[in-house]
């Protein structure tokens, strides 16, 4: 079997953090090699070293048996290494095609003019290969997170890569999009490409991985063939112990609790069509549906992030006017966004500032002085409670691993003390151990009397958390189920029962 990439004894440390400690890793042609490990284990760092983004402190990199020095992303591209990053990195004001070919756009007229036609035709060809129906001229700002991810994949493929690194490519994709992506991945494998696949979704391993390498604390624990192992064994290697079964008991009876939030006939263009629902204190309402069903739109509208065309919002029985997120927060409504880069975090600032930022007034001593020690203490408490992996609360958030950034967003909202909380994809990109912790935390918040809405594209998560499930399709509510009656099948039926397709 041809070895494409061989990494030996790679080490990398950042100020105060040994991210990689003598890691070895090997990738063959025509294989999908999954890289697994908890948040902060070193997966992204290892792949960034291979992709020329980080310089290694020690160790060797061989490509097809030849020792190489990958000193820059350009070097990596020339060596046929393409990477799709965990965080989206597209320019929002440029088109999809311009993003793909940025810095190497086809030109005409002696190179004086951009050849728009060829640019778009080239992009169209890449999209066809990905089975993606998308006009290359569309601005990235107008694309859903899922489609932006697909553009990133098209970009990585555009370098004729023989090594393709995908860092959590499916985190934002729905079941259909994942199936499409897997078809492309298998096709590339067929063509001889070696694929490094990073994911926290255990159920994907069986479907796509040929081999698995598990990392923990910056070291490689083992590399095994998928055929010789199972998910339980992999989790054990990841966390160093077996995970206790984390099931919810019977949902509490909240039928007589006060209605905390009631939304009546909410409308916003084609995205939200007469959506009504209510959540009681202590209740967890699950919002299920396929990507694009309108769940995030509803949350954003209630939170005042988008203007509405009509409808009524009542908080604790009182009609309220919410025009901005500030209005929402003033009414005790919090929204943990699915896109942490856009809404959730000031990534250049440190952990404590991000956690405390919006709750400053409560942390002011004598109303005047910022009590730095109190902020640090509070932040430190959340770091411990949520198991945020950071050398200190003074670490800039952008230096944390993806999953740990997500936990900082959660800490920030917990501190704000809202009593109505929308969690939008709360465990996307979060490792199995931390995910169980966050589930317990959401249970606990409900038990304290908070009214909670959880939006999730993972049906097991919806079933695990919800007391009641609301299903949406194409901007409408297509059904509601008591958690005791809901199954993956019943939810999927409702999720695909849109007005346009319900012909009976
Ligand atoms: N640029 C950086 N500066 C400082 N520390 C960093 C930097 N990049 C990563 N780290 C640290 O290195 C460790 C490994 O991070 P890495 O991003 O590789 O984890 P990961 O396995 O990809 O985790 P996740 O599943 O959360 O994405 C973490 O402790 C992280 O905080
Ligand atoms: Mg990562």
Short mmCIF file of C-alpha atoms and ligand atoms in Angstrom, two decimals:
data_model
loop_
_atom_site.label_atom_id
_atom_site.label_comp_id
_atom_site.label_asym_id
_atom_site.label_seq_id
_atom_site.Cartn_x
_atom_site.Cartn_y
_atom_site.Cartn_z
CA UNK A 1 0.00 0.00 0.00
CA UNK A 2 1.38 3.43 -0.95
CA UNK A 3 2.16 5.71 1.92
CA UNK A 4 1.28 9.26 0.95
CA UNK A 5 2.17 11.06 4.13
CA UNK A 6 4.34 10.00 7.00
CA UNK A 7 4.72 12.21 10.07
CA UNK A 8 7.30 11.13 12.62
CA UNK A 9 8.00 12.51 16.08
CA UNK A 10 6.21 15.79 15.48
CA UNK A 11 6.23 18.21 18.38
CA UNK A 12 4.73 21.64 18.64
CA UNK A 13 4.25 23.87 21.60
CA UNK A 14 2.59 27.23 21.96
CA UNK A 15 3.40 29.52 24.84
CA UNK A 16 2.53 27.36 27.81
CA UNK A 17 0.86 24.53 25.89
CA UNK A 18 2.46 21.39 24.52
CA UNK A 19 -0.07 20.86 21.72
CA UNK A 20 1.84 18.01 20.05
CA UNK A 21 4.26 15.70 21.79
CA UNK A 22 6.23 13.41 19.43
CA UNK A 23 3.25 12.48 17.31
CA UNK A 24 3.51 9.95 14.50
CA UNK A 25 0.85 9.54 11.86
CA UNK A 26 0.64 7.90 8.48
CA UNK A 27 -1.77 8.36 5.60
CA UNK A 28 -2.07 5.99 2.65
CA UNK A 29 -3.34 6.64 -0.83
CA UNK A 30 -6.98 5.59 -1.25
CA UNK A 31 -7.87 5.61 2.41
CA UNK A 32 -10.11 7.63 4.67
CA UNK A 33 -8.19 8.01 7.89
CA UNK A 34 -10.22 9.34 10.81
CA UNK A 35 -8.44 11.42 13.42
CA UNK A 36 -10.27 11.31 16.73
CA UNK A 37 -9.77 12.85 20.14
CA UNK A 38 -11.27 15.14 22.76
CA UNK A 39 -11.43 18.91 22.38
CA UNK A 40 -7.89 20.20 22.60
CA UNK A 41 -6.25 16.81 21.94
CA UNK A 42 -4.17 18.31 19.11
CA UNK A 43 -5.97 17.14 15.97
CA UNK A 44 -6.25 20.51 14.25
CA UNK A 45 -2.72 21.47 15.26
CA UNK A 46 -1.29 18.27 13.74
CA UNK A 47 -3.08 18.93 10.48
CA UNK A 48 -2.08 22.60 10.47
CA UNK A 49 1.56 21.53 10.71
CA UNK A 50 1.04 19.26 7.70
CA UNK A 51 -0.71 22.07 5.83
CA UNK A 52 2.12 24.54 6.42
CA UNK A 53 0.18 26.80 8.77
CA UNK A 54 2.19 26.05 11.90
CA UNK A 55 5.93 25.43 11.92
CA UNK A 56 6.91 22.29 13.81
CA UNK A 57 9.38 22.38 16.69
CA UNK A 58 10.68 18.89 15.95
CA UNK A 59 9.96 15.86 13.81
CA UNK A 60 9.89 14.84 10.17
CA UNK A 61 7.38 15.12 7.36
CA UNK A 62 7.59 12.76 4.39
CA UNK A 63 5.39 12.98 1.33
CA UNK A 64 5.49 9.86 -0.86
CA UNK A 65 8.74 8.79 0.79
CA UNK A 66 10.49 12.11 0.31
CA UNK A 67 11.45 14.29 3.27
CA UNK A 68 9.93 17.71 2.78
CA UNK A 69 9.72 21.00 4.58
CA UNK A 70 6.24 22.39 4.51
CA UNK A 71 7.03 25.97 5.41
CA UNK A 72 3.88 27.68 4.18
CA UNK A 73 0.36 26.96 2.98
CA UNK A 74 1.64 27.60 -0.53
CA UNK A 75 4.24 24.82 -0.10
CA UNK A 76 1.49 22.49 1.06
CA UNK A 77 -0.70 23.29 -1.94
CA UNK A 78 2.24 22.68 -4.30
CA UNK A 79 2.71 19.29 -2.61
CA UNK A 80 -0.96 18.50 -3.24
CA UNK A 81 -2.21 18.97 0.31
CA UNK A 82 -5.64 20.58 0.60
CA UNK A 83 -7.30 21.48 3.89
CA UNK A 84 -10.84 22.38 4.87
CA UNK A 85 -10.67 24.20 8.18
CA UNK A 86 -12.84 23.69 11.21
CA UNK A 87 -13.86 27.34 11.24
CA UNK A 88 -15.18 28.85 8.05
CA UNK A 89 -12.65 31.21 6.49
CA UNK A 90 -14.49 32.67 3.52
CA UNK A 91 -14.73 36.33 2.55
CA UNK A 92 -18.37 37.15 3.02
CA UNK A 93 -18.49 40.02 0.51
CA UNK A 94 -17.05 37.94 -2.34
CA UNK A 95 -18.88 35.42 -4.49
CA UNK A 96 -18.49 31.67 -4.04
CA UNK A 97 -16.33 31.44 -7.19
CA UNK A 98 -14.15 34.39 -6.20
CA UNK A 99 -13.52 32.78 -2.84
CA UNK A 100 -12.40 29.52 -4.41
CA UNK A 101 -9.92 31.13 -6.81
CA UNK A 102 -8.87 34.06 -4.69
CA UNK A 103 -5.36 35.20 -5.66
CA UNK A 104 -5.26 32.99 -8.75
CA UNK A 105 -8.24 34.19 -10.76
CA UNK A 106 -8.23 33.42 -14.49
CA UNK A 107 -7.45 36.54 -16.55
CA UNK A 108 -7.95 37.69 -20.12
CA UNK A 109 -6.87 40.60 -22.33
CA UNK A 110 -3.13 40.24 -21.59
CA UNK A 111 -3.94 39.59 -17.97
CA UNK A 112 -5.53 42.97 -17.50
CA UNK A 113 -9.05 41.78 -16.87
CA UNK A 114 -10.60 39.21 -14.66
CA UNK A 115 -12.11 36.45 -16.79
CA UNK A 116 -15.44 36.23 -14.94
CA UNK A 117 -16.85 33.70 -17.34
CA UNK A 118 -14.04 31.21 -16.88
CA UNK A 119 -13.96 31.83 -13.15
CA UNK A 120 -17.62 30.93 -12.82
CA UNK A 121 -17.37 28.02 -15.26
CA UNK A 122 -14.46 26.54 -13.28
CA UNK A 123 -16.41 26.90 -10.05
CA UNK A 124 -19.48 25.38 -11.66
CA UNK A 125 -17.44 22.30 -12.62
CA UNK A 126 -16.23 21.89 -9.03
CA UNK A 127 -19.78 22.21 -7.71
CA UNK A 128 -20.98 19.59 -10.20
CA UNK A 129 -18.33 17.23 -8.86
CA UNK A 130 -19.73 17.87 -5.37
CA UNK A 131 -23.29 17.42 -6.55
CA UNK A 132 -23.95 20.96 -5.36
CA UNK A 133 -26.63 23.05 -7.01
CA UNK A 134 -25.23 26.54 -6.45
CA UNK A 135 -24.80 29.63 -8.61
CA UNK A 136 -21.06 30.47 -8.37
CA UNK A 137 -21.89 34.18 -8.45
CA UNK A 138 -23.79 34.03 -5.15
CA UNK A 139 -22.26 36.13 -2.39
CA UNK A 140 -20.95 34.01 0.46
CA UNK A 141 -22.81 36.27 2.92
CA UNK A 142 -26.05 34.99 1.39
CA UNK A 143 -25.17 31.31 1.86
CA UNK A 144 -26.18 29.15 4.81
CA UNK A 145 -23.40 27.81 7.00
CA UNK A 146 -23.89 24.42 5.32
CA UNK A 147 -23.34 25.82 1.84
CA UNK A 148 -20.36 27.87 2.94
CA UNK A 149 -18.83 24.63 4.17
CA UNK A 150 -19.38 23.07 0.74
CA UNK A 151 -17.64 26.04 -0.90
CA UNK A 152 -14.66 25.46 1.39
CA UNK A 153 -14.55 21.85 0.28
CA UNK A 154 -14.70 22.91 -3.38
CA UNK A 155 -11.81 25.27 -2.70
CA UNK A 156 -9.66 22.54 -1.14
CA UNK A 157 -10.37 20.26 -4.11
CA UNK A 158 -9.47 23.00 -6.60
CA UNK A 159 -5.75 22.49 -5.95
CA UNK A 160 -5.83 18.98 -7.42
CA UNK A 161 -5.03 17.68 -4.00
CA UNK A 162 -3.89 14.11 -3.45
CA UNK A 163 -4.13 14.65 0.29
CA UNK A 164 -7.37 16.15 1.51
CA UNK A 165 -7.70 17.15 5.16
CA UNK A 166 -11.23 17.70 6.42
CA UNK A 167 -11.53 19.18 9.89
CA UNK A 168 -15.11 18.51 11.01
CA UNK A 169 -16.63 18.94 7.56
CA UNK A 170 -20.06 17.66 8.53
CA UNK A 171 -20.58 19.70 11.68
CA UNK A 172 -22.96 22.03 9.84
CA UNK A 173 -24.47 19.62 7.34
CA UNK A 174 -27.83 17.88 7.38
CA UNK A 175 -28.33 14.18 6.73
CA UNK A 176 -28.78 14.64 2.99
CA UNK A 177 -25.74 16.89 2.71
CA UNK A 178 -23.66 14.45 4.71
CA UNK A 179 -24.72 11.65 2.35
CA UNK A 180 -23.73 13.80 -0.64
CA UNK A 181 -20.41 14.63 0.94
CA UNK A 182 -19.67 10.99 1.71
CA UNK A 183 -20.37 10.11 -1.89
CA UNK A 184 -17.75 12.66 -2.94
CA UNK A 185 -15.29 11.41 -0.32
CA UNK A 186 -15.67 7.81 -1.56
CA UNK A 187 -15.24 8.94 -5.14
CA UNK A 188 -12.03 10.78 -4.23
CA UNK A 189 -10.77 7.71 -2.38
CA UNK A 190 -11.47 5.68 -5.50
CA UNK A 191 -9.35 8.17 -7.45
CA UNK A 192 -6.42 7.54 -5.09
CA UNK A 193 -6.75 10.56 -2.81
CA UNK A 194 -5.82 10.07 0.85
CA UNK A 195 -8.30 11.74 3.18
CA UNK A 196 -7.76 12.76 6.79
CA UNK A 197 -11.14 13.01 8.40
CA UNK A 198 -11.65 14.77 11.74
CA UNK A 199 -15.06 14.45 13.34
CA UNK A 200 -16.77 14.14 16.70
CA UNK A 201 -19.67 12.20 15.22
CA UNK A 202 -19.07 8.62 16.17
CA UNK A 203 -21.83 7.31 13.92
CA UNK A 204 -19.91 8.52 10.87
CA UNK A 205 -16.87 6.36 11.55
CA UNK A 206 -18.44 3.10 10.45
CA UNK A 207 -19.75 4.70 7.30
CA UNK A 208 -16.61 6.38 6.09
CA UNK A 209 -13.39 5.49 7.92
CA UNK A 210 -10.92 2.80 6.86
CA UNK A 211 -8.54 3.46 9.74
CA UNK A 212 -8.70 5.50 12.91
CA UNK A 213 -5.97 7.26 14.84
CA UNK A 214 -6.84 8.39 18.35
CA UNK A 215 -5.07 11.33 19.97
CA UNK A 216 -5.10 12.36 23.60
CA UNK A 217 -3.18 15.22 25.28
CA UNK A 218 -1.04 15.87 22.23
CA UNK A 219 -0.01 12.24 21.77
CA UNK A 220 -1.14 9.46 19.50
CA UNK A 221 -2.69 6.63 21.49
CA UNK A 222 -3.16 4.12 18.66
CA UNK A 223 -3.96 3.58 15.00
CA UNK A 224 -6.43 0.79 14.25
CA UNK A 225 -8.32 -0.53 11.26
CA UNK A 226 -12.01 0.27 11.58
CA UNK A 227 -12.83 -3.35 10.77
CA UNK A 228 -10.94 -4.45 13.89
CA UNK A 229 -12.54 -2.09 16.39
CA UNK A 230 -15.79 -0.47 17.47
CA UNK A 231 -17.08 2.86 18.69
CA UNK A 232 -16.98 1.93 22.38
CA UNK A 233 -13.31 0.98 22.12
CA UNK A 234 -12.51 4.25 20.33
CA UNK A 235 -14.29 6.33 22.97
CA UNK A 236 -12.39 4.47 25.63
CA UNK A 237 -9.09 5.34 23.94
CA UNK A 238 -10.16 8.97 23.56
CA UNK A 239 -11.18 9.69 27.11
CA UNK A 240 -9.12 7.06 28.87
CA UNK A 241 -12.16 5.51 30.52
CA UNK A 242 -15.52 4.05 29.57
CA UNK A 243 -18.27 6.68 29.38
CA UNK A 244 -21.25 6.13 31.60
CA UNK A 245 -24.54 5.79 29.79
CA UNK A 246 -26.04 9.27 29.76
CA UNK A 247 -29.75 8.75 29.28
CA UNK A 248 -32.51 10.97 30.51
CA UNK A 249 -35.21 9.57 32.69
CA UNK A 250 -38.87 10.32 32.12
CA UNK A 251 -39.34 14.03 31.37
CA UNK A 252 -40.62 16.02 34.36
CA UNK A 253 -44.25 17.08 34.39
CA UNK A 254 -44.25 20.76 33.52
CA UNK A 255 -47.81 20.98 32.23
CA UNK A 256 -48.89 23.24 35.10
CA UNK A 257 -45.83 25.48 35.12
CA UNK A 258 -46.12 29.08 34.06
CA UNK A 259 -45.68 29.73 30.33
CA UNK A 260 -42.41 31.65 30.11
CA UNK A 261 -42.40 32.37 26.39
CA UNK A 262 -45.24 32.32 23.96
CA UNK A 263 -44.85 33.05 20.26
CA UNK A 264 -47.95 33.54 18.12
CA UNK A 265 -48.09 33.55 14.35
CA UNK A 266 -44.56 34.73 13.83
CA UNK A 267 -43.87 35.69 10.23
CA UNK A 268 -40.76 36.69 8.30
CA UNK A 269 -40.82 36.42 4.49
CA UNK A 270 -40.66 32.84 3.30
CA UNK A 271 -38.39 31.80 6.16
CA UNK A 272 -40.95 31.90 8.98
CA UNK A 273 -44.58 31.23 8.14
CA UNK A 274 -47.05 31.58 10.98
CA UNK A 275 -44.97 29.86 13.60
CA UNK A 276 -46.58 29.50 17.03
CA UNK A 277 -45.22 27.73 20.09
CA UNK A 278 -44.79 28.15 23.80
CA UNK A 279 -42.31 27.00 26.43
CA UNK A 280 -43.03 26.65 30.10
CA UNK A 281 -40.67 27.21 32.99
CA UNK A 282 -38.60 24.10 33.54
CA UNK A 283 -39.37 22.75 30.12
CA UNK A 284 -36.97 21.79 27.33
CA UNK A 285 -38.57 22.20 23.93
CA UNK A 286 -36.66 20.55 21.08
CA UNK A 287 -36.71 22.17 17.64
CA UNK A 288 -36.16 19.45 15.07
CA UNK A 289 -36.02 19.72 11.29
CA UNK A 290 -33.67 19.58 8.37
CA UNK A 291 -31.12 22.29 7.68
CA UNK A 292 -32.98 25.29 6.29
CA UNK A 293 -36.27 24.37 7.97
CA UNK A 294 -36.34 27.76 9.66
CA UNK A 295 -35.40 26.87 13.22
CA UNK A 296 -32.45 29.24 13.50
CA UNK A 297 -34.55 31.93 11.80
CA UNK A 298 -37.21 31.60 14.48
CA UNK A 299 -34.63 31.86 17.25
CA UNK A 300 -33.00 34.89 15.64
CA UNK A 301 -36.36 36.60 15.16
CA UNK A 302 -37.41 36.04 18.78
CA UNK A 303 -33.99 37.29 19.86
CA UNK A 304 -34.39 40.48 17.84
CA UNK A 305 -31.48 39.71 15.51
CA UNK A 306 -33.78 39.81 12.46
CA UNK A 307 -36.82 42.01 11.88
CA UNK A 308 -40.20 40.27 11.70
CA UNK A 309 -43.16 40.93 9.40
CA UNK A 310 -45.73 40.06 12.00
CA UNK A 311 -46.65 38.01 15.00
CA UNK A 312 -46.70 38.34 18.74
CA UNK A 313 -44.17 37.51 21.43
CA UNK A 314 -45.27 37.20 25.04
CA UNK A 315 -42.87 36.83 27.95
CA UNK A 316 -44.37 35.63 31.22
CA UNK A 317 -47.80 36.45 29.84
CA UNK A 318 -46.96 39.99 28.81
CA UNK A 319 -46.78 41.09 25.15
CA UNK A 320 -43.32 42.49 24.46
CA UNK A 321 -41.67 44.33 21.63
CA UNK A 322 -38.31 42.94 20.65
CA UNK A 323 -36.48 44.88 18.01
CA UNK A 324 -32.86 44.26 18.97
CA UNK A 325 -30.91 41.63 20.89
CA UNK A 326 -30.65 44.19 23.71
CA UNK A 327 -34.46 44.17 23.96
CA UNK A 328 -34.38 40.38 24.09
CA UNK A 329 -31.79 40.27 26.85
CA UNK A 330 -33.72 42.92 28.79
CA UNK A 331 -36.64 40.49 28.67
CA UNK A 332 -34.47 37.64 29.90
CA UNK A 333 -34.09 35.91 26.55
CA UNK A 334 -30.69 34.50 25.59
CA UNK A 335 -29.55 32.98 22.31
CA UNK A 336 -26.50 30.77 21.96
CA UNK A 337 -25.75 31.02 18.28
CA UNK A 338 -24.77 28.12 16.04
CA UNK A 339 -22.18 30.35 14.41
CA UNK A 340 -19.87 31.31 17.23
CA UNK A 341 -17.60 33.41 15.05
CA UNK A 342 -20.34 35.72 13.89
CA UNK A 343 -22.31 36.30 17.08
CA UNK A 344 -20.80 34.51 19.96
CA UNK A 345 -17.26 35.56 20.60
CA UNK A 346 -14.71 38.33 20.41
CA UNK A 347 -11.97 35.89 19.49
CA UNK A 348 -9.07 38.31 19.92
CA UNK A 349 -10.07 38.91 23.55
CA UNK A 350 -9.27 36.55 26.36
CA UNK A 351 -11.45 33.91 27.98
CA UNK A 352 -12.44 35.95 31.02
CA UNK A 353 -13.36 39.04 29.00
CA UNK A 354 -15.55 36.96 26.71
CA UNK A 355 -17.32 35.30 29.58
CA UNK A 356 -17.82 38.52 31.54
CA UNK A 357 -18.23 41.03 28.72
CA UNK A 358 -21.99 41.19 28.64
CA UNK A 359 -22.43 40.88 32.40
CA UNK A 360 -20.02 43.64 33.38
CA UNK A 361 -22.58 45.64 35.32
CA UNK A 362 -23.03 42.77 37.76
CA UNK A 363 -19.31 42.47 38.26
CA UNK A 364 -18.68 46.14 38.91
CA UNK A 365 -17.66 46.96 42.44
CA UNK A 366 -19.22 50.16 43.79
CA UNK A 367 -20.62 50.65 40.34
CA UNK A 368 -17.35 52.14 39.18
CA UNK A 369 -14.37 49.90 39.33
CA UNK A 370 -14.06 46.78 37.30
CA UNK A 371 -13.37 44.09 39.81
CA UNK A 372 -10.73 42.21 37.84
CA UNK A 373 -10.32 39.59 40.54
CA UNK A 374 -14.05 38.86 40.62
CA UNK A 375 -14.10 38.51 36.84
CA UNK A 376 -11.17 36.12 36.91
CA UNK A 377 -12.75 34.12 39.73
CA UNK A 378 -16.10 33.88 37.96
CA UNK A 379 -14.49 32.90 34.67
CA UNK A 380 -12.34 30.36 36.45
CA UNK A 381 -15.44 28.78 37.97
CA UNK A 382 -16.96 28.26 34.52
CA UNK A 383 -13.68 26.97 33.11
CA UNK A 384 -13.80 24.29 35.79
CA UNK A 385 -17.54 23.58 35.56
CA UNK A 386 -17.48 23.16 31.78
CA UNK A 387 -14.01 21.66 31.58
CA UNK A 388 -12.73 24.37 29.27
CA UNK A 389 -9.21 23.45 28.27
CA UNK A 390 -7.09 26.59 28.47
CA UNK A 391 -3.78 27.38 30.15
CA UNK A 392 -5.49 30.30 31.93
CA UNK A 393 -8.50 32.62 31.78
CA UNK A 394 -6.16 35.25 30.28
CA UNK A 395 -5.69 33.19 27.10
CA UNK A 396 -7.10 34.80 23.91
CA UNK A 397 -10.11 32.78 22.77
CA UNK A 398 -8.81 32.41 19.22
CA UNK A 399 -6.00 30.23 20.56
CA UNK A 400 -8.41 27.68 22.04
CA UNK A 401 -9.47 24.58 20.13
CA UNK A 402 -12.83 24.78 18.34
CA UNK A 403 -14.76 22.81 20.92
CA UNK A 404 -13.38 24.82 23.79
CA UNK A 405 -14.44 28.05 22.09
CA UNK A 406 -17.98 26.70 22.02
CA UNK A 407 -17.83 26.11 25.76
CA UNK A 408 -16.79 29.74 26.30
CA UNK A 409 -19.97 30.84 24.48
CA UNK A 410 -22.02 28.68 26.81
CA UNK A 411 -20.29 30.10 29.89
CA UNK A 412 -20.98 33.64 28.73
CA UNK A 413 -24.70 33.01 28.45
CA UNK A 414 -24.94 31.08 31.68
CA UNK A 415 -23.54 34.11 33.47
CA UNK A 416 -26.08 36.46 31.92
CA UNK A 417 -28.76 34.82 33.92
CA UNK A 418 -31.47 34.78 31.27
CA UNK A 419 -34.48 32.66 32.15
CA UNK A 420 -35.41 31.83 28.56
CA UNK A 421 -32.55 30.26 26.62
CA UNK A 422 -32.25 29.23 23.00
CA UNK A 423 -29.43 26.74 22.40
CA UNK A 424 -28.69 26.50 18.68
CA UNK A 425 -26.67 23.36 17.94
CA UNK A 426 -25.09 23.48 21.40
CA UNK A 427 -22.76 20.53 20.97
CA UNK A 428 -21.64 20.95 17.41
CA UNK A 429 -17.93 20.19 17.33
CA UNK A 430 -17.89 19.13 20.96
CA UNK A 431 -16.31 15.85 21.97
CA UNK A 432 -18.30 12.93 23.40
CA UNK A 433 -17.29 13.49 27.01
CA UNK A 434 -17.99 17.24 26.99
CA UNK A 435 -21.22 16.66 25.10
CA UNK A 436 -22.53 14.49 27.91
CA UNK A 437 -21.55 17.25 30.35
CA UNK A 438 -23.40 19.90 28.35
CA UNK A 439 -26.49 17.70 28.17
CA UNK A 440 -26.44 17.35 31.95
CA UNK A 441 -25.99 21.09 32.26
CA UNK A 442 -29.04 21.81 30.10
CA UNK A 443 -31.05 19.33 32.20
CA UNK A 444 -29.89 21.14 35.32
CA UNK A 445 -30.84 24.56 33.95
CA UNK A 446 -34.32 23.29 33.21
CA UNK A 447 -34.55 21.78 36.67
CA UNK A 448 -33.73 25.26 38.03
CA UNK A 449 -36.82 26.57 36.23
CA UNK A 450 -35.35 28.01 33.07
CA UNK A 451 -37.39 27.68 29.87
CA UNK A 452 -35.20 26.17 27.19
CA UNK A 453 -35.38 25.71 23.45
CA UNK A 454 -32.81 23.37 21.91
CA UNK A 455 -32.24 23.43 18.18
CA UNK A 456 -30.33 20.41 16.98
CA UNK A 457 -29.83 18.56 13.72
CA UNK A 458 -28.78 15.46 15.59
CA UNK A 459 -31.90 13.44 16.32
CA UNK A 460 -30.35 11.47 19.17
CA UNK A 461 -29.61 14.80 20.85
CA UNK A 462 -33.19 16.01 20.35
CA UNK A 463 -34.50 12.77 21.83
CA UNK A 464 -32.04 12.86 24.69
CA UNK A 465 -32.85 16.41 25.80
CA UNK A 466 -36.38 17.37 24.85
CA UNK A 467 -39.48 17.11 26.97
CA UNK A 468 -41.51 18.07 23.93
CA UNK A 469 -40.47 18.18 20.27
CA UNK A 470 -41.57 20.73 17.71
CA UNK A 471 -40.80 19.85 14.10
CA UNK A 472 -40.39 22.40 11.33
CA UNK A 473 -40.20 22.18 7.57
CA UNK A 474 -39.79 25.06 5.14
CA UNK A 475 -40.65 27.74 7.66
CA UNK A 476 -43.75 26.02 9.09
CA UNK A 477 -44.43 23.94 12.14
CA UNK A 478 -45.37 20.51 10.80
CA UNK A 479 -45.94 18.77 14.07
CA UNK A 480 -45.45 18.54 17.78
CA UNK A 481 -44.79 15.45 19.84
CA UNK A 482 -44.46 14.53 23.45
CA UNK A 483 -40.91 13.25 23.98
CA UNK A 484 -42.30 9.91 25.18
CA UNK A 485 -43.93 9.30 21.80
CA UNK A 486 -41.18 10.71 19.58
CA UNK A 487 -38.79 8.48 17.67
CA UNK A 488 -36.20 9.27 15.02
CA UNK A 489 -38.63 7.95 12.42
CA UNK A 490 -41.63 9.97 13.60
CA UNK A 491 -39.57 13.15 13.65
CA UNK A 492 -38.11 12.52 10.20
CA UNK A 493 -41.60 12.00 8.83
CA UNK A 494 -42.70 15.38 10.17
CA UNK A 495 -39.45 17.04 9.10
CA UNK A 496 -40.05 16.11 5.49
CA UNK A 497 -43.77 16.82 5.49
CA UNK A 498 -43.62 20.26 3.93
CA UNK A 499 -46.61 21.98 2.36
CA UNK A 500 -45.08 21.65 -1.10
CA UNK A 501 -44.46 17.92 -0.78
CA UNK A 502 -47.61 16.95 1.13
CA UNK A 503 -49.77 16.02 -1.80
CA UNK A 504 -52.20 13.73 -0.05
N1 LIG B 1 -2.24 29.19 18.06
C1 LIG B 1 -2.28 28.65 19.27
N2 LIG B 1 -1.75 29.27 20.34
C2 LIG B 1 -1.81 28.72 21.58
N3 LIG B 1 -2.37 27.54 21.85
C3 LIG B 1 -2.93 26.87 20.84
C4 LIG B 1 -2.94 27.38 19.50
N4 LIG B 1 -3.57 26.50 18.70
C5 LIG B 1 -3.96 25.48 19.50
N5 LIG B 1 -3.56 25.69 20.78
C6 LIG B 1 -3.77 24.78 21.92
O1 LIG B 1 -3.25 23.53 21.55
C7 LIG B 1 -4.07 22.46 22.05
C8 LIG B 1 -4.54 21.58 20.89
O2 LIG B 1 -5.49 22.31 20.13
P1 LIG B 1 -6.16 21.75 18.81
O3 LIG B 1 -6.87 22.91 18.18
O4 LIG B 1 -5.14 21.07 17.97
O5 LIG B 1 -7.21 20.69 19.40
P2 LIG B 1 -8.29 19.78 18.63
O6 LIG B 1 -7.94 18.36 18.91
O7 LIG B 1 -8.38 20.18 17.22
O8 LIG B 1 -9.64 20.12 19.44
P3 LIG B 1 -11.18 20.36 18.94
O9 LIG B 1 -11.82 19.02 18.85
O10 LIG B 1 -11.80 21.16 20.05
O11 LIG B 1 -11.14 21.11 17.66
C9 LIG B 1 -5.20 23.13 22.80
O12 LIG B 1 -4.89 23.15 24.17
C10 LIG B 1 -5.22 24.54 22.24
O13 LIG B 1 -5.73 25.46 23.18
MG1 LIG B 2 -9.88 21.14 16.14
#
